[in-house]
């Protein structure tokens, strides 16, 4: 799926939207998801029912009962003798209490059964559906709890939101409030301490877009740029090294640089590790490509491994969101020429009937893949492979994963960067990498290609989501330098029937420059620690949609505006339920 910024469709237009360009239109959630049980409500007395009265203290002049030897009130013999129950009347047994299902622990009967070790891989997707289906417009704290927020921090968080809205004179702007509600407290404090004030008269962007762009700019300055970044540059960013240490690393040979990058943990001084690496003898294992050319320049040699796609020959690999399967065919042929025995698992989001309508060559492509011993799966949601029976038994077996130009589909009238729709793109990457944790083997590689200036699935969403799920950023290389870049790129929607990007001439998608297309490379390095629940970007409530004044809502009012909000909310529900739209 391509990352691009389309011109908005005519205001008020919604149905029949054309999704954004790319290799595959991927939705946030997949098939089979059902919402969890409702939150347990507090028990309150029914109307007319009085709370139990407190016991009255005995009056001062009231005669107290005598005490026994143990200091307890003494009883008469009649009171001490237990009454025998009547033989004809059986003792009533208390009714068994019906356990109340906890929202986080129990699922509805229609919820797909998830094995215990895979629950973490799909929990975020199920929680996202609950956020939309519940639509708790009147209880923001409840939505925050569903998102794993810290309840103790909510009052001060809400106070800071109100302070900013008052400072900007935007107390009635529900969309700006939605953006602020999605921020962490540190981000809110940064916004408050800065002199930033959104320009309400900006001709190109609404105040909500300006606020979202401001906080994204702060995040991306810490993360680094999205353009070319070699192995030493990525290693420097990861460990916060200075320029002097970076210079030493760039002077190392292939053998020494690979040794330092694989062994450095921040405990031993880098200089000592470089000395240790130089004393190591080159491994004589001729069957391993990582030990080839030990004396060649380290940066260029390690970069060649990513560009030539020299992956584990024994491990399986998976391709997600490959609309016309041309990339999977190119990869399968590449692996066969290298003598690999690992399988290629090619997946599409659409079913094969839809693919036949768009790509007349799809049956031939499937046949070619099967001749190369590849497997083709249709209707696959890469964020929910943990509940896809076709991936059962593949835990920890994928040595390489590919996802080219991810996108969640465009909404007519909105740019991809608008907060009302951008949450879908960010959640796509967060849930994708969390799902991969259970299926990629340690040391396995993941490559996600995208445009560095994309405003839908931003590069920071890709890199940030990977890092928080223990996928190390290894390198960012230009897409045109990749050995596998010449495949038949497509838009991943109905436009593919009459037009597609020209792969032979290195044509990119609309509103994107081909030289800005990048491949973000990662390596899975899991630790022994348990990761927290996957944070997701909260979707807008139906009330927020109804009060929106941007994009297709600009010139609408009354019932027509309510109808459009309901249509948009219904579309979001379909997307997170795995129903294809567009």
XYZ file of C-alpha atoms in Angstrom, residues 62-416:
355
model
C -28.625 1.056 80.001
C -27.654 -2.026 81.991
C -24.867 -3.927 80.265
C -25.027 -7.739 80.144
C -22.704 -9.658 82.485
C -19.417 -10.928 81.087
C -18.074 -14.458 81.237
C -14.548 -15.540 82.141
C -13.261 -14.696 78.656
C -14.688 -11.205 78.734
C -17.516 -12.056 76.299
C -21.203 -11.326 77.048
C -22.651 -14.241 79.066
C -25.706 -16.030 77.657
C -28.604 -17.710 79.410
C -28.916 -21.457 79.236
C -31.831 -21.076 76.863
C -29.794 -18.866 74.603
C -26.776 -21.142 74.814
C -28.703 -24.200 73.643
C -28.915 -24.234 69.850
C -32.365 -24.505 68.389
C -33.027 -27.683 66.476
C -34.318 -27.103 62.975
C -37.708 -28.491 62.121
C -37.502 -31.828 60.409
C -40.059 -31.009 57.738
C -38.500 -27.707 56.632
C -35.057 -28.086 55.037
C -32.540 -25.357 55.624
C -32.374 -22.882 52.771
C -29.081 -22.866 50.923
C -27.725 -19.524 49.776
C -27.893 -18.994 46.038
C -24.501 -19.343 44.400
C -23.014 -16.052 43.311
C -22.645 -15.622 39.598
C -19.085 -14.524 38.883
C -18.832 -11.263 37.052
C -16.545 -11.472 34.075
C -13.692 -9.047 34.131
C -13.472 -7.053 30.932
C -9.763 -7.589 30.536
C -9.725 -11.289 31.267
C -12.863 -12.779 29.774
C -14.040 -12.796 26.184
C -17.425 -13.108 24.598
C -18.567 -16.508 23.434
C -17.941 -15.446 19.831
C -14.350 -14.405 20.549
C -11.815 -16.613 18.741
C -9.871 -18.855 21.071
C -6.291 -17.640 21.449
C -3.571 -19.789 22.930
C -2.038 -18.395 26.097
C 1.385 -17.702 24.559
C -0.229 -15.786 21.659
C -2.620 -13.556 23.609
C -0.149 -10.691 23.749
C 0.203 -10.779 19.959
C -3.481 -9.990 19.365
C -4.617 -8.229 22.563
C -4.061 -4.759 21.123
C -6.270 -5.458 18.102
C -9.114 -6.703 20.277
C -8.773 -3.704 22.581
C -8.954 -1.330 19.621
C -12.249 -2.847 18.557
C -13.611 -2.455 22.084
C -12.683 1.229 22.079
C -14.735 1.773 18.941
C -17.660 -0.476 19.800
C -18.075 0.871 23.341
C -17.751 4.512 22.240
C -17.752 5.742 25.859
C -18.227 9.372 24.954
C -19.235 10.455 28.447
C -16.533 8.636 30.396
C -13.063 9.530 29.035
C -11.368 7.809 31.947
C -12.957 4.520 30.956
C -11.556 4.799 27.415
C -8.145 5.582 28.877
C -8.384 2.508 31.104
C -9.153 0.337 28.089
C -6.021 1.742 26.493
C -3.896 0.733 29.462
C -3.601 4.256 30.846
C -2.581 5.054 34.406
C -5.772 5.962 36.254
C -3.807 7.756 38.974
C -2.517 10.203 36.395
C -5.837 10.980 34.730
C -6.932 13.951 36.902
C -3.698 15.861 36.377
C -3.718 14.836 32.712
C -7.229 16.206 32.197
C -6.326 19.366 34.083
C -3.397 19.979 31.742
C -5.641 19.408 28.711
C -8.151 21.960 30.003
C -5.338 24.401 30.720
C -4.045 24.206 27.138
C -7.519 24.530 25.637
C -8.131 27.620 27.760
C -4.713 29.054 26.862
C -5.455 28.666 23.145
C -9.096 29.769 23.514
C -10.279 26.464 22.010
C -12.425 25.026 24.787
C -15.153 24.040 22.329
C -12.884 22.407 19.726
C -13.525 18.680 20.202
C -10.936 17.614 17.626
C -8.122 19.539 19.322
C -9.217 18.023 22.631
C -9.085 14.567 21.027
C -5.478 15.217 19.969
C -4.493 16.387 23.448
C -6.231 13.435 25.115
C -4.013 11.122 23.064
C -0.816 12.737 24.332
C 1.217 11.559 27.283
C 1.585 13.848 30.273
C 5.208 14.619 29.339
C 4.091 15.675 25.872
C 1.388 17.877 27.351
C 3.901 19.470 29.684
C 6.270 20.110 26.776
C 3.430 21.700 24.836
C 2.496 23.846 27.824
C 6.070 24.996 28.461
C 6.605 25.954 24.829
C 5.296 29.115 23.232
C 3.426 27.177 20.569
C -0.080 28.373 19.751
C -1.971 26.785 16.824
C -2.879 29.239 14.086
C -6.653 29.070 13.812
C -6.511 31.065 10.541
C -4.057 28.773 8.764
C -5.214 28.260 5.168
C -3.795 24.751 4.732
C -4.151 22.990 8.074
C -6.680 23.017 10.875
C -5.641 23.692 14.502
C -5.867 19.983 15.314
C -3.454 19.137 12.481
C -1.031 21.823 13.650
C -1.088 20.525 17.231
C -0.521 16.938 16.071
C 2.308 18.029 13.761
C 3.980 19.946 16.593
C 4.195 16.933 18.892
C 5.247 14.635 16.020
C 8.070 17.026 15.214
C 9.285 16.799 18.811
C 9.214 12.978 18.708
C 10.983 12.719 15.366
C 13.780 15.052 16.431
C 14.634 12.555 19.184
C 14.247 9.561 16.883
C 16.364 10.865 14.012
C 15.558 11.404 10.356
C 13.790 8.991 8.055
C 16.243 9.168 5.161
C 19.381 7.084 4.475
C 21.096 5.764 7.604
C 23.849 3.129 7.350
C 24.663 0.443 9.927
C 27.064 2.649 11.890
C 24.633 5.561 11.897
C 21.844 3.341 13.240
C 24.203 1.874 15.855
C 25.268 5.378 16.902
C 21.640 6.509 17.309
C 20.779 3.431 19.334
C 23.604 3.858 21.850
C 23.869 7.691 21.707
C 27.545 7.630 20.716
C 29.583 10.759 20.063
C 31.307 11.718 16.811
C 34.713 10.417 17.916
C 33.425 6.901 18.564
C 31.498 6.939 15.302
C 34.707 7.740 13.423
C 36.473 4.775 15.017
C 33.647 2.437 14.032
C 33.699 3.578 10.413
C 37.371 2.686 10.163
C 36.856 -0.961 11.195
C 36.963 -3.953 8.873
C 33.940 -6.140 8.228
C 35.037 -8.743 10.786
C 35.743 -6.218 13.529
C 32.667 -4.073 12.922
C 30.310 -7.052 12.959
C 31.947 -8.280 16.178
C 31.568 -4.902 17.900
C 27.947 -4.400 16.828
C 26.935 -7.895 17.944
C 28.800 -7.826 21.292
C 28.425 -4.246 22.517
C 25.985 -3.911 25.429
C 27.008 -0.561 26.901
C 28.881 -2.101 29.842
C 32.358 -2.554 28.350
C 34.047 0.579 26.967
C 33.777 0.691 23.193
C 37.533 1.108 22.784
C 38.206 -2.090 24.751
C 35.728 -4.011 22.614
C 37.384 -2.749 19.426
C 40.737 -3.996 20.733
C 39.164 -7.338 21.591
C 37.648 -7.583 18.104
C 40.993 -7.006 16.402
C 42.510 -9.873 18.412
C 39.831 -12.311 17.245
C 40.679 -14.599 14.343
C 38.367 -14.692 11.357
C 35.906 -17.582 11.543
C 36.774 -20.224 9.008
C 33.164 -21.325 8.541
C 32.853 -21.108 4.784
C 29.132 -21.942 4.839
C 28.162 -18.682 6.562
C 27.906 -15.513 4.499
C 28.344 -13.240 7.512
C 31.991 -14.293 7.711
C 32.729 -13.519 4.071
C 35.204 -10.762 3.152
C 36.510 -10.249 6.711
C 39.094 -7.626 5.697
C 36.844 -5.503 3.494
C 35.529 -2.100 4.729
C 32.956 -2.816 7.408
C 30.230 -0.263 6.616
C 29.997 -1.035 2.908
C 30.245 -4.797 3.339
C 27.514 -4.992 5.969
C 25.344 -2.726 3.843
C 25.686 -5.157 0.943
C 24.066 -7.915 2.983
C 20.845 -5.928 3.308
C 20.844 -4.786 -0.307
C 21.550 -8.244 -1.773
C 18.959 -9.886 0.502
C 21.308 -12.526 1.919
C 18.901 -13.949 4.480
C 18.865 -17.239 6.396
C 18.639 -19.960 3.689
C 16.920 -22.442 6.019
C 14.234 -20.230 7.569
C 10.795 -19.447 6.167
C 9.924 -15.887 5.164
C 6.592 -14.067 4.861
C 5.389 -11.247 2.605
C 2.401 -9.217 3.838
C 0.145 -6.918 1.826
C 1.418 -8.003 -1.617
C -1.592 -7.016 -3.736
C -0.623 -8.572 -7.089
C 1.980 -11.012 -5.665
C 4.749 -9.716 -7.949
C 7.114 -8.996 -5.053
C 6.584 -12.490 -3.646
C 7.389 -13.962 -7.073
C 10.600 -11.946 -7.263
C 11.594 -13.069 -3.773
C 10.799 -16.733 -4.500
C 12.943 -16.692 -7.646
C 15.739 -14.948 -5.740
C 15.751 -17.590 -3.000
C 15.673 -20.430 -5.518
C 18.697 -19.024 -7.362
C 20.596 -18.825 -4.066
C 19.712 -22.435 -3.220
C 17.547 -21.613 -0.215
C 15.274 -24.313 1.178
C 13.093 -22.069 3.352
C 9.544 -21.414 2.202
C 8.103 -18.151 0.893
C 4.675 -17.402 2.403
C 2.923 -14.848 0.179
C -0.192 -13.155 1.569
C -2.803 -10.717 0.284
C -5.424 -8.806 2.215
C -8.126 -9.254 -0.438
C -9.692 -12.558 -1.333
C -8.755 -14.172 -4.634
C -12.092 -13.235 -6.275
C -11.318 -9.540 -5.805
C -7.777 -10.027 -7.082
C -9.047 -11.655 -10.285
C -11.147 -8.554 -10.980
C -8.122 -6.267 -10.639
C -5.200 -8.323 -11.943
C -5.787 -10.516 -14.966
C -2.406 -12.187 -14.384
C -3.085 -13.193 -10.774
C -3.769 -16.884 -11.500
C -0.503 -17.158 -13.416
C 1.323 -15.455 -10.553
C -0.116 -17.930 -8.056
C 0.906 -20.835 -10.281
C 4.455 -19.472 -10.566
C 4.713 -19.142 -6.797
C 3.521 -22.692 -6.252
C 6.083 -23.937 -8.771
C 8.725 -22.317 -6.554
C 7.297 -24.186 -3.527
C 5.744 -21.023 -2.083
C 2.455 -20.894 -0.208
C -0.198 -18.288 -1.019
C -2.732 -17.139 1.599
C -5.561 -14.709 0.815
C -7.553 -12.588 3.255
C -4.676 -12.212 5.727
C -4.583 -9.378 8.276
C -0.969 -9.012 9.357
C -1.972 -7.531 12.722
C -3.963 -10.639 13.717
C -1.994 -13.598 12.420
C -2.045 -15.005 15.959
C -5.704 -15.979 15.429
C -5.273 -17.041 11.795
C -5.316 -20.871 11.726
C -3.038 -20.895 8.672
C -0.201 -19.539 10.820
C -0.689 -22.096 13.560
C 2.587 -23.768 14.466
C 4.766 -21.054 12.884
C 5.756 -19.445 16.167
C 9.424 -18.465 16.132
C 10.056 -19.829 12.630
C 10.057 -16.777 10.344
C 13.567 -15.690 9.446
C 12.503 -12.714 7.318
C 9.341 -10.597 6.954
C 8.514 -8.009 4.264
C 5.833 -5.320 4.122
C 6.034 -2.829 1.247
C 4.398 0.603 1.493
C 1.837 -0.078 4.251
C -1.316 2.006 4.384
C -4.722 1.751 6.063
C -6.752 3.262 3.246
C -7.791 6.851 2.546
C -10.921 8.606 3.792
C -12.516 10.941 1.253
C -12.115 14.603 2.176
C -9.331 14.027 4.730
C -5.594 14.105 4.207
C -3.767 11.106 5.677
